[in-house]
Amino acid sequence: MKMKIKRWQAVAVWKWDLPDEDDVCGICRNVFDGCCPDCKSPGDDCPLIWGQCSHVFHMHCLLKWLEQESSRGQCPMDRRPFVAASA
Ligand SMILES: [Zn+2]
Ligand SMILES: [Zn+2]
Ligand SMILES: [Zn+2]
C-alpha cells in the first residue's frame, strides 16, 4: 500500500507566526483564527463579533464581558458603548 504523502504536506503548511496585536481578541488574547478559551474548535461554533468602534472579539468573550456589571455595556478596548456592527 502506498502512502499519500501529498496530503500530509498540505496540512504542514499551517503557519504559526506570532500574532499581531490586531489579530488577537482583546479579551482573551487568543488569535481570531482560533477560538475563545471556552470553545474547542474555531469557526461557526465560535463566531466573531465586530463593533461599530471597529474592534473585533470572539462573540463568547464579548458576551461574557458584557455580563459583568463593571463592563457597563462598553467596549473593553475603548470604553465606548459597544454596538455590534451589522455584517
Ligand atoms: Zn476571545
Ligand atoms: Zn467560543
Ligand atoms: Zn472598541
XYZ file of N, CA, C and O and ligand atoms in Angstrom:
351
model
N 0.844 -1.207 0.000
C 0.000 0.000 0.000
C 0.881 1.260 0.000
O 1.834 1.342 0.756
N 0.525 2.201 -0.860
C 1.322 3.429 -0.947
C 0.745 4.511 -0.035
O -0.469 4.670 0.052
N 1.629 5.241 0.585
C 1.155 6.333 1.435
C 0.943 7.585 0.604
O 1.689 7.863 -0.316
N -0.075 8.341 0.920
C -0.327 9.574 0.184
C 0.324 10.751 0.906
O -0.271 11.419 1.747
N 1.601 10.950 0.567
C 2.396 11.972 1.242
C 1.896 13.381 0.921
O 1.955 14.273 1.735
N 1.390 13.530 -0.306
C 0.969 14.865 -0.766
C 0.040 15.543 0.234
O 0.171 16.683 0.575
N -0.922 14.777 0.677
C -1.937 15.309 1.572
C -1.297 15.773 2.895
O -1.634 16.798 3.448
N -0.378 14.970 3.359
C 0.252 15.265 4.633
C 1.011 16.586 4.571
O 0.993 17.367 5.518
N 1.640 16.840 3.410
C 2.390 18.083 3.245
C 1.474 19.295 3.292
O 1.820 20.327 3.820
N 0.311 19.161 2.712
C -0.621 20.280 2.680
C -0.997 20.702 4.096
O -1.147 21.885 4.390
N -1.126 19.738 4.963
C -1.501 20.042 6.336
C -0.379 20.799 7.047
O -0.617 21.670 7.866
N 0.855 20.494 6.645
C 2.006 21.081 7.319
C 2.213 22.546 6.968
O 3.071 23.203 7.530
N 1.414 23.068 6.020
C 1.582 24.450 5.578
C 1.049 25.462 6.599
O 1.336 26.631 6.532
N 0.276 24.960 7.554
C -0.228 25.824 8.624
C 0.867 26.729 9.170
O 1.948 26.271 9.508
N 0.601 28.001 9.279
C 1.629 28.888 9.812
C 1.288 29.323 11.234
O 0.147 29.580 11.561
N 2.304 29.363 12.018
C 2.111 29.750 13.413
C 2.988 30.941 13.746
O 3.775 30.925 14.684
N 2.879 31.988 12.941
C 3.612 33.219 13.243
C 3.095 33.798 14.545
O 1.969 33.545 14.946
N 3.909 34.576 15.159
C 3.422 35.274 16.338
C 2.300 36.216 15.918
O 2.436 36.954 14.956
N 1.196 36.192 16.628
C 0.056 37.004 16.210
C 0.323 38.498 16.384
O 0.986 38.926 17.325
N -0.214 39.254 15.441
C -0.198 40.700 15.540
C -1.170 41.125 16.626
O -2.117 40.428 16.919
N -0.960 42.269 17.162
C -1.918 42.802 18.124
C -3.317 42.869 17.514
O -4.301 42.649 18.186
N -3.361 43.153 16.217
C -4.641 43.278 15.534
C -5.328 41.943 15.316
O -6.505 41.897 15.013
N -4.575 40.874 15.445
C -5.127 39.566 15.115
C -5.578 38.800 16.337
O -5.941 37.643 16.233
N -5.501 39.427 17.500
C -5.909 38.715 18.709
C -7.135 39.372 19.317
O -7.349 40.576 19.196
N -7.919 38.559 19.971
C -9.088 39.040 20.692
C -8.623 39.873 21.881
O -7.765 39.442 22.648
N -9.156 41.070 22.032
C -8.734 41.960 23.112
C -9.137 41.466 24.485
O -8.694 42.004 25.495
N -9.972 40.468 24.541
C -10.438 39.967 25.831
C -9.646 38.736 26.270
O -9.098 38.697 27.359
N -9.557 37.737 25.391
C -8.871 36.506 25.802
C -7.456 36.416 25.232
O -6.681 35.563 25.625
N -7.125 37.305 24.302
C -5.783 37.328 23.698
C -5.505 36.118 22.827
O -4.345 35.850 22.495
N -6.499 35.347 22.511
C -6.316 34.273 21.534
C -6.479 34.860 20.136
O -7.212 35.832 19.949
N -5.799 34.266 19.171
C -5.927 34.773 17.805
C -7.335 34.518 17.270
O -8.018 33.599 17.703
N -7.747 35.332 16.317
C -9.073 35.177 15.726
C -9.175 33.927 14.874
O -10.263 33.427 14.613
N -8.033 33.437 14.407
C -8.048 32.173 13.673
C -8.411 31.022 14.592
O -8.830 29.968 14.151
N -8.194 31.236 15.881
C -8.540 30.210 16.847
C -9.875 30.537 17.479
O -10.656 31.305 16.936
N -10.130 29.965 18.629
C -11.411 30.213 19.267
C -11.186 30.707 20.687
O -10.061 30.751 21.170
N -12.265 31.080 21.327
C -12.181 31.569 22.691
C -11.825 30.418 23.633
O -11.917 29.252 23.240
N -11.413 30.715 24.860
C -10.972 29.645 25.775
C -12.059 28.623 26.088
O -11.755 27.515 26.530
N -13.307 28.992 25.877
C -14.402 28.077 26.206
C -14.713 27.089 25.098
O -15.432 26.131 25.308
N -14.192 27.358 23.906
C -14.539 26.514 22.774
C -13.351 25.642 22.384
O -12.208 25.974 22.666
N -13.666 24.553 21.708
C -12.600 23.639 21.315
C -12.217 23.792 19.855
O -11.104 23.502 19.466
N -13.160 24.232 19.038
C -12.829 24.375 17.621
C -13.305 25.722 17.100
O -14.422 26.150 17.393
N -12.439 26.413 16.343
C -12.822 27.699 15.768
C -13.809 27.509 14.629
O -14.049 26.392 14.196
N -14.352 28.609 14.156
C -15.294 28.513 13.043
C -16.703 28.874 13.496
O -16.879 29.738 14.346
N -17.677 28.188 12.932
C -19.071 28.523 13.200
C -19.432 28.393 14.672
O -20.330 29.075 15.162
N -18.739 27.504 15.376
C -19.068 27.296 16.782
C -18.640 28.471 17.635
O -19.135 28.660 18.740
N -17.693 29.231 17.130
C -17.164 30.330 17.925
C -17.022 31.562 17.026
O -15.924 31.902 16.596
N -18.140 32.208 16.734
C -18.118 33.321 15.774
C -17.440 34.550 16.343
O -17.260 34.687 17.556
N -17.065 35.452 15.450
C -16.505 36.738 15.849
C -17.601 37.790 15.788
O -18.575 37.648 15.057
N -17.410 38.842 16.557
C -18.374 39.938 16.523
C -17.619 41.254 16.353
O -16.605 41.479 17.005
N -18.092 42.059 15.421
C -17.487 43.370 15.151
C -18.304 44.447 15.843
O -19.535 44.419 15.808
N -17.611 45.388 16.433
C -18.298 46.537 16.988
C -18.214 47.709 16.034
O -17.358 47.743 15.144
N -19.117 48.677 16.209
C -19.064 49.863 15.357
C -17.793 50.660 15.610
O -17.380 51.472 14.797
N -17.151 50.422 16.738
C -15.884 51.086 17.022
C -14.733 50.404 16.296
O -13.590 50.780 16.451
N -15.039 49.356 15.526
C -14.086 48.630 14.684
C -13.282 47.597 15.456
O -12.393 46.967 14.902
N -13.557 47.404 16.725
C -12.902 46.335 17.464
C -13.622 45.014 17.220
O -14.827 44.984 17.047
N -12.833 43.959 17.228
C -13.380 42.629 16.967
C -13.085 41.732 18.160
O -12.000 41.805 18.748
N -14.046 40.907 18.507
C -13.855 39.959 19.606
C -14.500 38.636 19.247
O -15.346 38.572 18.358
N -14.108 37.587 19.974
C -14.912 36.379 19.920
C -16.265 36.725 20.540
O -16.321 37.374 21.591
N -17.305 36.281 19.930
C -18.627 36.624 20.458
C -18.785 36.129 21.893
O -19.338 36.815 22.748
N -18.271 34.925 22.166
C -18.409 34.387 23.523
C -17.674 35.247 24.540
O -18.143 35.454 25.657
N -16.492 35.730 24.150
C -15.728 36.583 25.061
C -16.496 37.865 25.346
O -16.573 38.320 26.481
N -17.065 38.441 24.294
C -17.763 39.702 24.471
C -19.015 39.508 25.324
O -19.311 40.325 26.200
N -19.738 38.424 25.073
C -20.947 38.188 25.858
C -20.596 38.024 27.331
O -21.280 38.535 28.214
N -19.512 37.311 27.594
C -19.089 37.128 28.990
C -18.714 38.474 29.605
O -19.025 38.763 30.759
N -18.039 39.288 28.789
C -17.626 40.609 29.259
C -18.851 41.462 29.583
O -18.923 42.112 30.615
N -19.821 41.449 28.692
C -20.994 42.302 28.879
C -21.849 41.828 30.056
O -22.620 42.602 30.619
N -21.698 40.557 30.419
C -22.444 40.053 31.573
C -21.927 40.649 32.877
O -22.642 40.702 33.872
N -20.678 41.067 32.865
C -20.124 41.658 34.074
C -20.679 43.069 34.246
O -20.704 43.840 33.301
N -21.083 43.371 35.445
C -21.656 44.687 35.684
C -20.650 45.794 35.382
O -20.994 46.869 34.920
N -19.391 45.527 35.664
C -18.374 46.566 35.503
C -18.169 46.946 34.042
O -17.546 47.962 33.750
N -18.665 46.134 33.121
C -18.459 46.461 31.707
C -19.350 47.632 31.279
O -19.020 48.360 30.353
N -20.481 47.805 31.923
C -21.439 48.865 31.587
C -21.796 48.878 30.105
O -22.053 49.931 29.523
N -21.727 47.740 29.491
C -22.082 47.674 28.079
C -21.075 48.341 27.175
O -21.366 48.653 26.023
N -19.864 48.550 27.691
C -18.866 49.261 26.908
C -17.885 48.307 26.256
O -17.612 47.218 26.750
N -17.293 48.791 25.160
C -16.218 48.049 24.520
C -15.034 47.996 25.476
O -14.627 49.024 26.015
N -14.476 46.808 25.718
C -13.352 46.686 26.665
C -12.085 47.384 26.172
O -11.175 47.625 26.966
N -12.010 47.719 24.906
C -10.806 48.342 24.375
C -10.843 49.857 24.488
O -9.840 50.493 24.798
N -11.972 50.465 24.205
C -12.011 51.930 24.182
C -13.086 52.523 25.079
O -13.255 53.732 25.115
N -13.845 51.625 25.763
C -14.848 52.091 26.722
C -15.936 52.943 26.087
O -16.513 53.815 26.742
N -16.144 52.726 24.812
C -17.302 53.352 24.193
C -18.434 52.349 24.257
O -18.194 51.143 24.315
N -19.685 52.827 24.263
C -20.801 51.871 24.290
C -20.647 50.884 23.143
O -20.450 51.293 22.006
N -20.715 49.595 23.456
C -20.485 48.617 22.401
C -21.760 48.400 21.608
O -22.792 48.007 22.136
N -21.663 48.689 20.318
C -22.768 48.415 19.419
C -22.231 47.500 18.333
O -21.235 47.806 17.679
N -22.883 46.376 18.162
C -22.420 45.429 17.141
C -22.659 46.013 15.754
O -23.722 46.551 15.470
N -21.639 45.958 14.927
C -21.779 46.424 13.554
C -22.527 45.364 12.756
O -22.262 44.185 12.901
N -23.437 45.800 11.922
C -24.129 44.835 11.097
C -23.200 44.326 10.009
O -22.452 45.100 9.428
N -23.270 43.043 9.767
C -22.307 42.414 8.852
C -22.462 42.930 7.428
O -23.528 43.279 7.010
Zn -11.640 35.950 22.805
Zn -16.204 30.491 21.845
Zn -13.949 49.404 20.716
